[in-house]
Amino acid sequence: MTRTIARWVPLLAALSSGCAPAPAPAAPAADESATKAASVALTALSHRKFDVHGCAASEARVVAEADARAGTPQGERCAILVARRGDKTWLVVVRSSLSSSSFGAQALVTVLPQAEGVGAIEYTR
């Protein structure tokens, strides 16, 4: 009996490894689409007198929508958060630096699905 089970151990081990839970998904990487959405948002904000000095679309962080809505604390540097929403639009949150003329203001910008324009802008402090 031990001999029969011993032959199946390698097969059982291989099968059981396929049943392991999937690893937790990594945080989404900032891809070209997110960078483009951030760039569109920065351009729209600069046309509306929101100080985007020191803001770079390439430094945008991709986060979940809830994290983007929560925003970022005021700081010495501009911060940009980008989230892909369920309706394929982008939520871009831009927090100006404390040294800017917008002094730590935050803008929530809804960018259209293919980053072809802006749907809405909300401002908070």
mmCIF file of C-alpha atoms in Angstrom:
data_model
loop_
_atom_site.group_PDB
_atom_site.id
_atom_site.type_symbol
_atom_site.label_atom_id
_atom_site.label_comp_id
_atom_site.label_asym_id
_atom_site.label_seq_id
_atom_site.Cartn_x
_atom_site.Cartn_y
_atom_site.Cartn_z
ATOM 1 C CA MET A 1 0.000 0.000 0.000
ATOM 2 C CA THR A 2 2.828 2.449 0.832
ATOM 3 C CA ARG A 3 4.377 1.692 -2.503
ATOM 4 C CA THR A 4 1.189 2.612 -4.393
ATOM 5 C CA ILE A 5 0.792 5.949 -2.602
ATOM 6 C CA ALA A 6 4.463 6.787 -3.116
ATOM 7 C CA ARG A 7 3.980 6.696 -6.886
ATOM 8 C CA TRP A 8 1.173 9.263 -6.675
ATOM 9 C CA VAL A 9 2.894 11.757 -4.348
ATOM 10 C CA PRO A 10 4.638 13.727 -7.137
ATOM 11 C CA LEU A 11 1.408 13.952 -9.123
ATOM 12 C CA LEU A 12 -0.607 15.007 -6.078
ATOM 13 C CA ALA A 13 1.994 17.650 -5.197
ATOM 14 C CA ALA A 14 1.883 19.058 -8.722
ATOM 15 C CA LEU A 15 -1.915 19.159 -8.721
ATOM 16 C CA SER A 16 -2.164 20.776 -5.306
ATOM 17 C CA SER A 17 0.252 23.564 -6.267
ATOM 18 C CA GLY A 18 -2.199 24.574 -9.002
ATOM 19 C CA CYS A 19 -4.882 25.052 -6.342
ATOM 20 C CA ALA A 20 -2.952 27.673 -4.410
ATOM 21 C CA PRO A 21 -4.650 31.057 -4.128
ATOM 22 C CA ALA A 22 -3.665 33.577 -6.756
ATOM 23 C CA PRO A 23 -1.091 36.120 -5.617
ATOM 24 C CA ALA A 24 -2.421 39.543 -4.683
ATOM 25 C CA PRO A 25 -2.472 41.890 -7.657
ATOM 26 C CA ALA A 26 0.337 44.400 -7.711
ATOM 27 C CA ALA A 27 -0.440 48.087 -7.738
ATOM 28 C CA PRO A 28 -1.076 49.154 -11.302
ATOM 29 C CA ALA A 29 1.937 50.667 -12.990
ATOM 30 C CA ALA A 30 1.788 54.127 -14.439
ATOM 31 C CA ASP A 31 1.345 53.366 -18.096
ATOM 32 C CA GLU A 32 1.298 55.567 -21.127
ATOM 33 C CA SER A 33 -2.491 56.054 -20.983
ATOM 34 C CA ALA A 34 -2.392 57.243 -17.372
ATOM 35 C CA THR A 35 0.457 59.632 -18.168
ATOM 36 C CA LYS A 36 -1.501 60.992 -21.122
ATOM 37 C CA ALA A 37 -4.588 61.496 -18.922
ATOM 38 C CA ALA A 38 -2.447 63.344 -16.364
ATOM 39 C CA SER A 39 -1.020 65.539 -19.125
ATOM 40 C CA VAL A 40 -4.513 66.428 -20.413
ATOM 41 C CA ALA A 41 -5.600 67.305 -16.857
ATOM 42 C CA LEU A 42 -2.543 69.515 -16.276
ATOM 43 C CA THR A 43 -3.126 71.338 -19.560
ATOM 44 C CA ALA A 44 -6.789 71.958 -18.704
ATOM 45 C CA LEU A 45 -5.893 73.218 -15.220
ATOM 46 C CA SER A 46 -3.227 75.574 -16.529
ATOM 47 C CA HIS A 47 -5.859 77.153 -18.810
ATOM 48 C CA ARG A 48 -8.033 77.732 -15.744
ATOM 49 C CA LYS A 49 -5.398 79.600 -13.732
ATOM 50 C CA PHE A 50 -4.647 76.618 -11.455
ATOM 51 C CA ASP A 51 -0.917 76.720 -10.687
ATOM 52 C CA VAL A 52 0.636 73.521 -12.062
ATOM 53 C CA HIS A 53 4.221 74.754 -11.682
ATOM 54 C CA GLY A 54 6.419 71.821 -10.742
ATOM 55 C CA CYS A 55 3.799 69.248 -11.774
ATOM 56 C CA ALA A 56 4.951 66.562 -14.200
ATOM 57 C CA ALA A 57 2.586 64.049 -15.790
ATOM 58 C CA SER A 58 5.431 61.512 -15.837
ATOM 59 C CA GLU A 59 5.469 61.565 -12.008
ATOM 60 C CA ALA A 60 1.786 60.617 -11.697
ATOM 61 C CA ARG A 61 1.005 57.672 -9.442
ATOM 62 C CA VAL A 62 -1.658 55.189 -10.517
ATOM 63 C CA VAL A 63 -3.949 54.311 -7.603
ATOM 64 C CA ALA A 64 -7.427 52.941 -6.963
ATOM 65 C CA GLU A 65 -10.303 55.404 -7.419
ATOM 66 C CA ALA A 66 -11.054 55.546 -3.686
ATOM 67 C CA ASP A 67 -7.433 56.457 -2.956
ATOM 68 C CA ALA A 68 -7.502 59.156 -5.632
ATOM 69 C CA ARG A 69 -10.717 60.642 -4.204
ATOM 70 C CA ALA A 70 -9.124 60.694 -0.762
ATOM 71 C CA GLY A 71 -6.422 62.914 -2.263
ATOM 72 C CA THR A 72 -2.993 63.642 -0.890
ATOM 73 C CA PRO A 73 -1.826 65.823 1.968
ATOM 74 C CA GLN A 74 -0.433 69.257 1.207
ATOM 75 C CA GLY A 75 3.290 69.206 0.617
ATOM 76 C CA GLU A 76 6.275 71.015 -0.774
ATOM 77 C CA ARG A 77 5.842 69.351 -4.183
ATOM 78 C CA CYS A 78 2.968 68.947 -6.579
ATOM 79 C CA ALA A 79 1.322 65.519 -6.371
ATOM 80 C CA ILE A 80 -0.668 63.767 -9.097
ATOM 81 C CA LEU A 81 -2.831 60.663 -8.584
ATOM 82 C CA VAL A 82 -4.493 58.887 -11.507
ATOM 83 C CA ALA A 83 -7.267 56.279 -11.294
ATOM 84 C CA ARG A 84 -9.116 54.403 -14.020
ATOM 85 C CA ARG A 85 -12.843 54.513 -13.300
ATOM 86 C CA GLY A 86 -15.438 51.857 -14.080
ATOM 87 C CA ASP A 87 -16.841 53.870 -16.975
ATOM 88 C CA LYS A 88 -13.334 53.970 -18.565
ATOM 89 C CA THR A 89 -12.815 57.653 -17.743
ATOM 90 C CA TRP A 90 -9.810 58.756 -15.733
ATOM 91 C CA LEU A 91 -9.899 60.542 -12.397
ATOM 92 C CA VAL A 92 -6.818 62.733 -12.099
ATOM 93 C CA VAL A 93 -6.205 64.433 -8.761
ATOM 94 C CA VAL A 94 -3.691 67.267 -8.760
ATOM 95 C CA ARG A 95 -2.552 68.774 -5.460
ATOM 96 C CA SER A 96 -0.544 71.963 -5.953
ATOM 97 C CA SER A 97 2.526 72.602 -3.829
ATOM 98 C CA LEU A 98 2.430 74.830 -0.769
ATOM 99 C CA SER A 99 4.715 77.314 -2.534
ATOM 100 C CA SER A 100 2.411 77.704 -5.559
ATOM 101 C CA SER A 101 -0.041 80.522 -6.165
ATOM 102 C CA SER A 102 -2.810 77.904 -5.732
ATOM 103 C CA PHE A 103 -1.304 77.186 -2.263
ATOM 104 C CA GLY A 104 -2.108 73.543 -1.647
ATOM 105 C CA ALA A 105 -5.390 73.499 -3.554
ATOM 106 C CA GLN A 106 -6.573 70.214 -4.997
ATOM 107 C CA ALA A 107 -8.319 69.638 -8.313
ATOM 108 C CA LEU A 108 -10.255 66.504 -9.250
ATOM 109 C CA VAL A 109 -10.303 66.262 -13.028
ATOM 110 C CA THR A 110 -12.400 63.758 -14.973
ATOM 111 C CA VAL A 111 -10.599 62.959 -18.216
ATOM 112 C CA LEU A 112 -12.495 61.294 -21.058
ATOM 113 C CA PRO A 113 -11.759 57.599 -21.856
ATOM 114 C CA GLN A 114 -9.169 58.084 -24.605
ATOM 115 C CA ALA A 115 -7.760 61.229 -22.958
ATOM 116 C CA GLU A 116 -9.365 63.289 -25.705
ATOM 117 C CA GLY A 117 -10.476 65.983 -23.300
ATOM 118 C CA VAL A 118 -11.834 66.880 -19.881
ATOM 119 C CA GLY A 119 -15.348 66.084 -18.705
ATOM 120 C CA ALA A 120 -15.389 67.965 -15.379
ATOM 121 C CA ILE A 121 -13.194 69.715 -12.828
ATOM 122 C CA GLU A 122 -13.873 70.063 -9.094
ATOM 123 C CA TYR A 123 -11.719 72.107 -6.720
ATOM 124 C CA THR A 124 -11.122 71.495 -3.005
ATOM 125 C CA ARG A 125 -8.666 72.663 -0.376
#
